[in-house]
Amino acid sequence: MYTITAVTSTRADYGLLRPVLKKIAASPMLQLKLLVTGSHLAAQHGSTINEIIADEKYGIFIDAEMDILAEQVPEGRLGTAQRTSLALQGALAYFTKQKPNAVLVLGDRYEIFAVSQAAALLNIPVVHISGGDVTHGADDDWFRHCITKLAKLHFPSCEAYRQRLLRMGEQPSTVFNVGGLGDENIRSMQLLPRAELAASLQAEGLPGVPDVLVTFHPETAADTPPMAQLQALFAAVEDFPQFTYLFTGANADAGGDEINRAIQAFCGSKPNCTMVQSLGVLRYLSAMQAARLVLGNSSSGVVETPSFGTPAVNIGHRQDGRIMCANVVCCGAVHSQITAAIQQAITPEFAAQAKQVQSPYNGGDTSGKIVAILQEFLQQGTLQHPKIFYDGKCEE
């Protein structure tokens, strides 16, 4: 039996990893160990560890918790650097005691970068999901590419991203376009009908299903301060008082707590606006399906909305470089531009166009492919081979 340590640090990556973790836990060949860190352990970010605990019925058990947010650090880049150091130290301590056959990570966050460093330094193979993306407006861009160079097995979400990994020197035999886990979730999960979603939200004192689902994260590589961008978003929301808005909380990047406080204050003064720190993957996707519009700068606004054909407005540069489907309107983080983008996205003509979009992330049984390929590599011992830079041409 092969031991796989999977790492999760946010509600977003856990929601995507969940089907993979379920299949790993069900495999007679694999033993799952889950390392939980980041915002999962922070009450101000919704204590989303409870969502993981609820999945114990699927064989998903937490092996260890690594709290990197409890210690006070400065705001901004220095704080992020210090939390990255804490994550590296914690991961080194964990992997010194636990020596899995592979470490499974997803995405591009600083704590995932630190855990990948620790595993690679201790000669534990890193398996990376969702490499090859580009997001010019966030530090996640270079975290993601660094993880790519640390990893020995890659599962990008579409062919364009697979080709980028080849151009980065990754061996074609280790790079598999398996589709997007978000798209698989949408196709495979039993999403809540509108009435059930409304009842679930109302049970927590929230209004019914919102017209507009809003998520806004700090744009860590921005020239304009994130709070100025957020104020522009608020001003645009005020231009459309006929809609109801549900804001979900920002992530644990530098400036995230300040953004959350500002959102709470704004929603407290607007009867048509509500904030919840985390909806959980089922309710979030159900709300995305039911919403008239998805608004903000989250990756879900450009990656998951095409699967529903839901119109989306993507604000600022945080997602620059990602594939943008025809259901997405991109705009600057300026009041007038956001308002114009919303006005375009809510027209019947645009809604009809959005419904015709085909997601580039549909890979079928994405999680099943990941687990099957991982098992094959483990059986063959391929993950123990040294990495060799690929100098060949990209495939046509």
CSV table of C-alpha atoms in Angstrom, one decimal:
chain,number,residue,atom,x,y,z
A,1,MET,CA,0.0,0.0,0.0
A,2,TYR,CA,1.2,3.5,-0.9
A,3,THR,CA,0.7,6.5,1.4
A,4,ILE,CA,-0.4,9.8,-0.1
A,5,THR,CA,-0.3,12.9,2.0
A,6,ALA,CA,-2.8,15.5,0.5
A,7,VAL,CA,-2.6,19.1,1.6
A,8,THR,CA,-5.5,21.5,1.9
A,9,SER,CA,-5.3,25.1,3.1
A,10,THR,CA,-8.5,26.8,1.9
A,11,ARG,CA,-12.2,26.2,1.3
A,12,ALA,CA,-11.5,26.5,-2.4
A,13,ASP,CA,-8.8,23.9,-2.8
A,14,TYR,CA,-10.7,21.4,-0.5
A,15,GLY,CA,-13.8,21.7,-2.6
A,16,LEU,CA,-11.8,20.9,-5.7
A,17,LEU,CA,-9.7,18.1,-4.0
A,18,ARG,CA,-12.7,16.4,-2.4
A,19,PRO,CA,-13.5,14.0,-5.2
A,20,VAL,CA,-9.9,13.0,-5.5
A,21,LEU,CA,-9.6,12.4,-1.8
A,22,LYS,CA,-12.7,10.3,-1.8
A,23,LYS,CA,-11.3,8.1,-4.5
A,24,ILE,CA,-7.9,7.8,-2.8
A,25,ALA,CA,-9.6,6.8,0.4
A,26,ALA,CA,-11.6,4.1,-1.4
A,27,SER,CA,-8.6,2.7,-3.2
A,28,PRO,CA,-7.2,-0.6,-1.8
A,29,MET,CA,-3.8,0.4,-3.1
A,30,LEU,CA,-3.6,3.8,-1.4
A,31,GLN,CA,-3.7,5.2,2.1
A,32,LEU,CA,-4.8,8.8,2.5
A,33,LYS,CA,-3.3,11.2,5.1
A,34,LEU,CA,-4.7,14.7,5.1
A,35,LEU,CA,-2.6,17.7,6.3
A,36,VAL,CA,-4.8,20.7,7.0
A,37,THR,CA,-3.4,24.2,7.3
A,38,GLY,CA,-4.2,27.8,6.3
A,39,SER,CA,-7.6,29.4,6.7
A,40,HIS,CA,-9.3,26.1,7.5
A,41,LEU,CA,-8.0,26.6,11.1
A,42,ALA,CA,-9.1,30.2,11.5
A,43,ALA,CA,-12.4,31.2,13.0
A,44,GLN,CA,-12.4,34.5,11.1
A,45,HIS,CA,-12.4,32.6,7.9
A,46,GLY,CA,-15.3,30.4,8.8
A,47,SER,CA,-13.6,27.5,10.5
A,48,THR,CA,-14.0,25.4,7.3
A,49,ILE,CA,-12.2,22.5,8.9
A,50,ASN,CA,-15.7,21.5,9.9
A,51,GLU,CA,-16.5,20.8,6.3
A,52,ILE,CA,-13.6,18.3,6.2
A,53,ILE,CA,-14.7,16.6,9.4
A,54,ALA,CA,-18.1,16.1,8.0
A,55,ASP,CA,-16.5,14.0,5.2
A,56,GLU,CA,-15.1,11.4,7.6
A,57,LYS,CA,-17.9,9.2,6.3
A,58,TYR,CA,-16.0,9.0,3.0
A,59,GLY,CA,-12.8,7.9,4.7
A,60,ILE,CA,-11.3,11.4,4.7
A,61,PHE,CA,-9.6,11.8,8.0
A,62,ILE,CA,-7.3,14.6,9.2
A,63,ASP,CA,-3.9,13.3,10.0
A,64,ALA,CA,-2.4,16.6,11.2
A,65,GLU,CA,-3.2,20.3,11.6
A,66,MET,CA,-0.6,22.9,10.9
A,67,ASP,CA,-1.7,26.4,12.1
A,68,ILE,CA,0.2,29.2,10.4
A,69,LEU,CA,-2.3,32.0,11.1
A,70,ALA,CA,-2.4,31.9,14.9
A,71,GLU,CA,0.9,33.8,15.2
A,72,GLN,CA,0.7,37.5,14.8
A,73,VAL,CA,2.8,38.8,11.8
A,74,PRO,CA,3.0,42.2,10.0
A,75,GLU,CA,0.6,43.1,7.3
A,76,GLY,CA,1.6,42.9,3.6
A,77,ARG,CA,4.4,41.0,2.0
A,78,LEU,CA,6.6,40.6,5.1
A,79,GLY,CA,3.7,38.9,6.8
A,80,THR,CA,3.2,36.6,3.9
A,81,ALA,CA,6.9,35.8,3.9
A,82,GLN,CA,6.8,35.0,7.6
A,83,ARG,CA,3.7,32.7,7.2
A,84,THR,CA,5.5,30.9,4.3
A,85,SER,CA,8.4,30.3,6.6
A,86,LEU,CA,6.1,29.0,9.3
A,87,ALA,CA,4.5,26.6,6.8
A,88,LEU,CA,7.9,25.4,5.6
A,89,GLN,CA,9.1,24.7,9.2
A,90,GLY,CA,5.8,23.0,10.0
A,91,ALA,CA,5.9,20.9,6.9
A,92,LEU,CA,9.5,19.9,7.4
A,93,ALA,CA,8.6,18.7,10.9
A,94,TYR,CA,5.6,16.7,9.6
A,95,PHE,CA,7.5,15.1,6.8
A,96,THR,CA,10.4,14.2,9.0
A,97,LYS,CA,8.0,12.0,11.0
A,98,GLN,CA,5.7,11.0,8.2
A,99,LYS,CA,7.3,9.8,5.0
A,100,PRO,CA,4.6,9.3,2.4
A,101,ASN,CA,5.2,7.9,-1.0
A,102,ALA,CA,3.9,11.1,-2.5
A,103,VAL,CA,2.5,14.5,-1.6
A,104,LEU,CA,-0.6,15.7,-3.5
A,105,VAL,CA,-1.1,19.5,-3.8
A,106,LEU,CA,-3.4,21.7,-5.8
A,107,GLY,CA,-3.0,25.2,-7.0
A,108,ASP,CA,-0.8,28.1,-6.2
A,109,ARG,CA,-1.0,29.5,-2.6
A,110,TYR,CA,2.1,30.4,-0.6
A,111,GLU,CA,1.5,27.7,2.0
A,112,ILE,CA,1.2,25.1,-0.7
A,113,PHE,CA,4.5,26.4,-2.2
A,114,ALA,CA,6.1,26.0,1.3
A,115,VAL,CA,4.8,22.4,1.8
A,116,SER,CA,6.0,21.5,-1.7
A,117,GLN,CA,9.4,22.9,-0.9
A,118,ALA,CA,9.6,20.8,2.3
A,119,ALA,CA,8.6,17.6,0.5
A,120,ALA,CA,11.1,18.1,-2.4
A,121,LEU,CA,13.9,18.9,0.0
A,122,LEU,CA,13.2,15.6,1.8
A,123,ASN,CA,13.1,13.8,-1.5
A,124,ILE,CA,9.3,13.1,-1.3
A,125,PRO,CA,7.7,13.3,-4.7
A,126,VAL,CA,5.3,16.1,-5.3
A,127,VAL,CA,2.2,15.6,-7.4
A,128,HIS,CA,0.6,18.9,-8.6
A,129,ILE,CA,-2.9,19.6,-9.8
A,130,SER,CA,-3.8,22.7,-11.8
A,131,GLY,CA,-0.3,23.8,-12.9
A,132,GLY,CA,0.2,25.7,-16.1
A,133,ASP,CA,-2.3,28.5,-15.4
A,134,VAL,CA,-1.3,32.1,-15.6
A,135,THR,CA,-2.6,34.8,-13.3
A,136,HIS,CA,-0.6,38.0,-13.8
A,137,GLY,CA,-2.5,39.9,-11.1
A,138,ALA,CA,-1.5,37.8,-8.1
A,139,ASP,CA,1.7,36.4,-6.5
A,140,ASP,CA,0.0,33.0,-7.0
A,141,ASP,CA,1.4,33.1,-10.5
A,142,TRP,CA,5.0,32.5,-9.5
A,143,PHE,CA,4.1,30.3,-6.6
A,144,ARG,CA,2.3,28.0,-9.1
A,145,HIS,CA,5.3,27.9,-11.5
A,146,CYS,CA,7.7,27.2,-8.6
A,147,ILE,CA,5.5,24.3,-7.5
A,148,THR,CA,5.6,23.0,-11.1
A,149,LYS,CA,9.4,22.9,-11.0
A,150,LEU,CA,9.3,21.1,-7.6
A,151,ALA,CA,6.7,18.5,-8.8
A,152,LYS,CA,7.3,15.2,-10.6
A,153,LEU,CA,3.8,14.5,-11.9
A,154,HIS,CA,1.4,17.1,-13.3
A,155,PHE,CA,-2.4,17.3,-13.8
A,156,PRO,CA,-3.2,20.6,-15.7
A,157,SER,CA,-6.9,21.4,-16.3
A,158,CYS,CA,-6.8,21.9,-20.1
A,159,GLU,CA,-4.7,21.4,-23.1
A,160,ALA,CA,-3.4,25.0,-23.3
A,161,TYR,CA,-2.0,24.7,-19.7
A,162,ARG,CA,-0.5,21.3,-20.5
A,163,GLN,CA,1.4,22.9,-23.4
A,164,ARG,CA,2.7,25.6,-21.2
A,165,LEU,CA,4.1,23.0,-18.8
A,166,LEU,CA,6.0,21.5,-21.7
A,167,ARG,CA,7.4,24.8,-22.6
A,168,MET,CA,8.5,25.1,-19.0
A,169,GLY,CA,10.6,22.0,-19.4
A,170,GLU,CA,8.4,19.3,-17.9
A,171,GLN,CA,8.6,15.9,-19.6
A,172,PRO,CA,5.5,15.1,-21.7
A,173,SER,CA,5.3,11.6,-20.1
A,174,THR,CA,4.6,13.3,-16.7
A,175,VAL,CA,2.0,15.9,-17.8
A,176,PHE,CA,-1.6,14.8,-18.2
A,177,ASN,CA,-4.5,17.0,-19.3
A,178,VAL,CA,-7.3,15.6,-17.1
A,179,GLY,CA,-9.7,18.5,-17.2
A,180,GLY,CA,-10.8,20.7,-14.3
A,181,LEU,CA,-12.0,19.4,-10.9
A,182,GLY,CA,-14.4,22.3,-10.6
A,183,ASP,CA,-16.1,21.3,-13.8
A,184,GLU,CA,-16.2,17.7,-12.6
A,185,ASN,CA,-17.9,18.8,-9.4
A,186,ILE,CA,-20.5,20.7,-11.3
A,187,ARG,CA,-21.3,17.7,-13.5
A,188,SER,CA,-21.2,15.1,-10.7
A,189,MET,CA,-22.5,16.7,-7.6
A,190,GLN,CA,-26.2,16.7,-6.8
A,191,LEU,CA,-26.6,20.5,-6.6
A,192,LEU,CA,-29.4,21.9,-4.5
A,193,PRO,CA,-32.6,23.0,-6.3
A,194,ARG,CA,-33.4,26.7,-5.8
A,195,ALA,CA,-36.0,26.0,-3.1
A,196,GLU,CA,-33.6,23.8,-1.1
A,197,LEU,CA,-30.8,26.3,-1.4
A,198,ALA,CA,-33.1,29.1,-0.2
A,199,ALA,CA,-34.2,27.0,2.8
A,200,SER,CA,-30.6,26.2,3.6
A,201,LEU,CA,-29.5,29.8,3.5
A,202,GLN,CA,-32.6,31.0,5.5
A,203,ALA,CA,-31.9,28.4,8.2
A,204,GLU,CA,-28.7,30.4,9.0
A,205,GLY,CA,-30.5,33.7,9.0
A,206,LEU,CA,-29.5,34.6,5.5
A,207,PRO,CA,-31.9,35.9,2.8
A,208,GLY,CA,-33.0,33.6,0.0
A,209,VAL,CA,-31.0,32.9,-3.2
A,210,PRO,CA,-29.1,36.0,-4.3
A,211,ASP,CA,-29.3,37.6,-7.7
A,212,VAL,CA,-25.6,38.3,-7.6
A,213,LEU,CA,-22.9,36.1,-6.0
A,214,VAL,CA,-19.8,38.2,-5.1
A,215,THR,CA,-16.3,37.1,-4.1
A,216,PHE,CA,-13.4,39.6,-3.9
A,217,HIS,CA,-9.9,38.7,-2.9
A,218,PRO,CA,-6.8,40.9,-2.5
A,219,GLU,CA,-5.0,41.5,-5.8
A,220,THR,CA,-1.6,40.9,-4.4
A,221,ALA,CA,0.3,42.1,-7.5
A,222,ALA,CA,-1.8,45.2,-8.1
A,223,ASP,CA,-0.7,48.8,-8.6
A,224,THR,CA,-4.0,50.0,-7.1
A,225,PRO,CA,-4.5,49.2,-3.4
A,226,PRO,CA,-7.0,46.4,-2.9
A,227,MET,CA,-9.2,48.6,-0.7
A,228,ALA,CA,-9.5,51.2,-3.4
A,229,GLN,CA,-10.6,48.4,-5.8
A,230,LEU,CA,-13.1,47.2,-3.2
A,231,GLN,CA,-14.6,50.7,-2.8
A,232,ALA,CA,-15.1,50.9,-6.6
A,233,LEU,CA,-16.9,47.5,-6.4
A,234,PHE,CA,-19.2,48.9,-3.6
A,235,ALA,CA,-20.0,51.9,-5.7
A,236,ALA,CA,-21.0,49.8,-8.7
A,237,VAL,CA,-23.2,47.6,-6.5
A,238,GLU,CA,-25.0,50.7,-5.3
A,239,ASP,CA,-25.8,51.5,-9.0
A,240,PHE,CA,-27.9,48.3,-9.1
A,241,PRO,CA,-30.1,48.5,-6.0
A,242,GLN,CA,-32.8,46.2,-7.6
A,243,PHE,CA,-30.6,43.2,-7.1
A,244,THR,CA,-29.8,41.1,-3.9
A,245,TYR,CA,-26.1,40.4,-3.3
A,246,LEU,CA,-24.4,37.7,-1.3
A,247,PHE,CA,-20.7,38.3,-0.6
A,248,THR,CA,-18.5,35.4,0.4
A,249,GLY,CA,-15.3,36.2,2.5
A,250,ALA,CA,-11.9,36.9,1.1
A,251,ASN,CA,-9.1,34.5,1.4
A,252,ALA,CA,-6.1,34.6,3.9
A,253,ASP,CA,-3.8,36.6,1.6
A,254,ALA,CA,-2.3,39.8,2.9
A,255,GLY,CA,-5.1,42.3,3.2
A,256,GLY,CA,-7.9,39.7,3.3
A,257,ASP,CA,-9.0,40.4,6.8
A,258,GLU,CA,-9.2,44.2,6.1
A,259,ILE,CA,-11.4,43.4,3.0
A,260,ASN,CA,-13.7,41.2,5.1
A,261,ARG,CA,-14.2,43.9,7.7
A,262,ALA,CA,-15.0,46.4,5.0
A,263,ILE,CA,-17.5,44.0,3.3
A,264,GLN,CA,-19.2,43.3,6.7
A,265,ALA,CA,-19.6,47.0,7.3
A,266,PHE,CA,-20.9,47.6,3.8
A,267,CYS,CA,-23.4,44.8,4.0
A,268,GLY,CA,-24.5,46.0,7.4
A,269,SER,CA,-25.6,49.3,5.9
A,270,LYS,CA,-27.4,47.8,2.8
A,271,PRO,CA,-30.6,45.8,3.2
A,272,ASN,CA,-30.0,44.0,-0.2
A,273,CYS,CA,-26.4,42.9,0.7
A,274,THR,CA,-25.4,40.0,2.9
A,275,MET,CA,-22.0,38.4,3.8
A,276,VAL,CA,-21.2,34.9,4.7
A,277,GLN,CA,-17.6,33.8,5.3
A,278,SER,CA,-18.0,30.5,3.5
A,279,LEU,CA,-20.9,28.7,1.8
A,280,GLY,CA,-19.2,25.3,1.4
A,281,VAL,CA,-18.7,23.8,-2.0
A,282,LEU,CA,-22.2,22.4,-2.4
A,283,ARG,CA,-24.0,25.6,-1.6
A,284,TYR,CA,-21.5,27.8,-3.4
A,285,LEU,CA,-21.9,25.9,-6.7
A,286,SER,CA,-25.7,25.8,-6.2
A,287,ALA,CA,-25.7,29.5,-5.7
A,288,MET,CA,-23.5,30.0,-8.8
A,289,GLN,CA,-26.0,27.9,-10.8
A,290,ALA,CA,-29.0,29.9,-9.5
A,291,ALA,CA,-27.4,33.4,-9.7
A,292,ARG,CA,-28.1,35.9,-12.4
A,293,LEU,CA,-24.5,37.1,-12.2
A,294,VAL,CA,-21.2,36.2,-10.6
A,295,LEU,CA,-19.2,39.3,-9.7
A,296,GLY,CA,-15.6,39.8,-8.3
A,297,ASN,CA,-12.1,38.5,-9.0
A,298,SER,CA,-12.2,34.9,-7.8
A,299,SER,CA,-10.9,32.2,-10.1
A,300,SER,CA,-14.3,30.5,-9.8
A,301,GLY,CA,-15.8,33.4,-11.6
A,302,VAL,CA,-13.8,32.5,-14.8
A,303,VAL,CA,-13.2,28.8,-14.3
A,304,GLU,CA,-16.4,27.4,-13.0
A,305,THR,CA,-19.1,29.8,-14.4
A,306,PRO,CA,-18.6,28.5,-18.0
A,307,SER,CA,-19.9,25.1,-16.9
A,308,PHE,CA,-23.2,26.7,-15.9
A,309,GLY,CA,-23.4,29.3,-18.6
A,310,THR,CA,-23.8,31.9,-15.8
A,311,PRO,CA,-22.7,35.5,-16.7
A,312,ALA,CA,-19.7,36.7,-14.8
A,313,VAL,CA,-17.9,40.0,-14.4
A,314,ASN,CA,-14.2,39.7,-13.7
A,315,ILE,CA,-12.7,42.8,-12.0
A,316,GLY,CA,-9.1,43.9,-12.2
A,317,HIS,CA,-6.0,42.0,-13.1
A,318,ARG,CA,-6.0,39.1,-10.6
A,319,GLN,CA,-7.1,36.6,-13.2
A,320,ASP,CA,-5.2,38.0,-16.1
A,321,GLY,CA,-3.7,35.2,-18.3
A,322,ARG,CA,-6.4,32.6,-17.6
A,323,ILE,CA,-8.7,31.4,-20.4
A,324,MET,CA,-11.7,33.7,-20.6
A,325,CYS,CA,-14.9,32.3,-22.0
A,326,ALA,CA,-17.6,34.3,-23.7
A,327,ASN,CA,-19.7,34.3,-20.6
A,328,VAL,CA,-17.2,36.5,-18.8
A,329,VAL,CA,-16.9,40.3,-19.1
A,330,CYS,CA,-13.5,41.7,-17.9
A,331,CYS,CA,-13.1,45.2,-16.6
A,332,GLY,CA,-10.8,47.4,-14.7
A,333,ALA,CA,-11.2,47.9,-11.0
A,334,VAL,CA,-12.8,51.3,-11.5
A,335,HIS,CA,-16.3,52.3,-10.6
A,336,SER,CA,-17.4,53.3,-14.1
A,337,GLN,CA,-15.9,50.2,-15.7
A,338,ILE,CA,-17.5,47.8,-13.2
A,339,THR,CA,-20.9,49.4,-13.7
A,340,ALA,CA,-20.6,49.2,-17.5
A,341,ALA,CA,-19.6,45.6,-17.2
A,342,ILE,CA,-22.5,44.7,-15.0
A,343,GLN,CA,-24.9,46.5,-17.3
A,344,GLN,CA,-23.6,44.4,-20.2
A,345,ALA,CA,-23.7,41.1,-18.3
A,346,ILE,CA,-27.3,41.5,-17.2
A,347,THR,CA,-28.7,42.0,-20.7
A,348,PRO,CA,-30.9,39.2,-22.1
A,349,GLU,CA,-28.6,39.0,-25.1
A,350,PHE,CA,-25.5,38.4,-23.0
A,351,ALA,CA,-27.4,35.9,-20.8
A,352,ALA,CA,-28.3,34.0,-24.0
A,353,GLN,CA,-24.7,34.1,-25.2
A,354,ALA,CA,-23.4,32.8,-21.8
A,355,LYS,CA,-25.7,29.8,-22.0
A,356,GLN,CA,-24.0,28.7,-25.3
A,357,VAL,CA,-20.5,28.6,-23.8
A,358,GLN,CA,-18.6,25.4,-23.8
A,359,SER,CA,-16.2,24.9,-20.9
A,360,PRO,CA,-12.5,24.1,-21.9
A,361,TYR,CA,-12.1,22.3,-18.6
A,362,ASN,CA,-14.4,19.3,-19.2
A,363,GLY,CA,-12.1,16.2,-18.9
A,364,GLY,CA,-14.8,13.7,-18.0
A,365,ASP,CA,-13.8,11.7,-14.9
A,366,THR,CA,-11.0,14.0,-13.8
A,367,SER,CA,-10.6,12.7,-10.3
A,368,GLY,CA,-10.7,9.1,-11.5
A,369,LYS,CA,-8.0,9.8,-14.1
A,370,ILE,CA,-5.8,11.5,-11.5
A,371,VAL,CA,-6.0,8.6,-9.1
A,372,ALA,CA,-5.5,5.9,-11.8
A,373,ILE,CA,-2.4,7.7,-13.2
A,374,LEU,CA,-1.0,8.3,-9.7
A,375,GLN,CA,-1.3,4.6,-8.9
A,376,GLU,CA,0.4,3.6,-12.1
A,377,PHE,CA,3.3,5.9,-11.4
A,378,LEU,CA,3.7,4.6,-7.9
A,379,GLN,CA,3.6,1.0,-9.0
A,380,GLN,CA,6.2,1.6,-11.7
A,381,GLY,CA,8.5,3.5,-9.3
A,382,THR,CA,8.6,6.4,-11.8
A,383,LEU,CA,8.2,9.1,-9.1
A,384,GLN,CA,11.5,8.1,-7.6
A,385,HIS,CA,13.4,9.0,-10.8
A,386,PRO,CA,15.3,12.3,-10.9
A,387,LYS,CA,13.7,15.1,-12.9
A,388,ILE,CA,15.2,15.7,-16.3
A,389,PHE,CA,14.5,19.0,-18.0
A,390,TYR,CA,12.6,18.6,-21.3
A,391,ASP,CA,14.3,20.5,-24.2
A,392,GLY,CA,12.1,19.1,-26.9
A,393,LYS,CA,9.4,20.8,-28.9
A,394,CYS,CA,5.9,21.2,-27.7
A,395,GLU,CA,3.4,18.9,-29.2
A,396,GLU,CA,1.0,20.1,-31.9
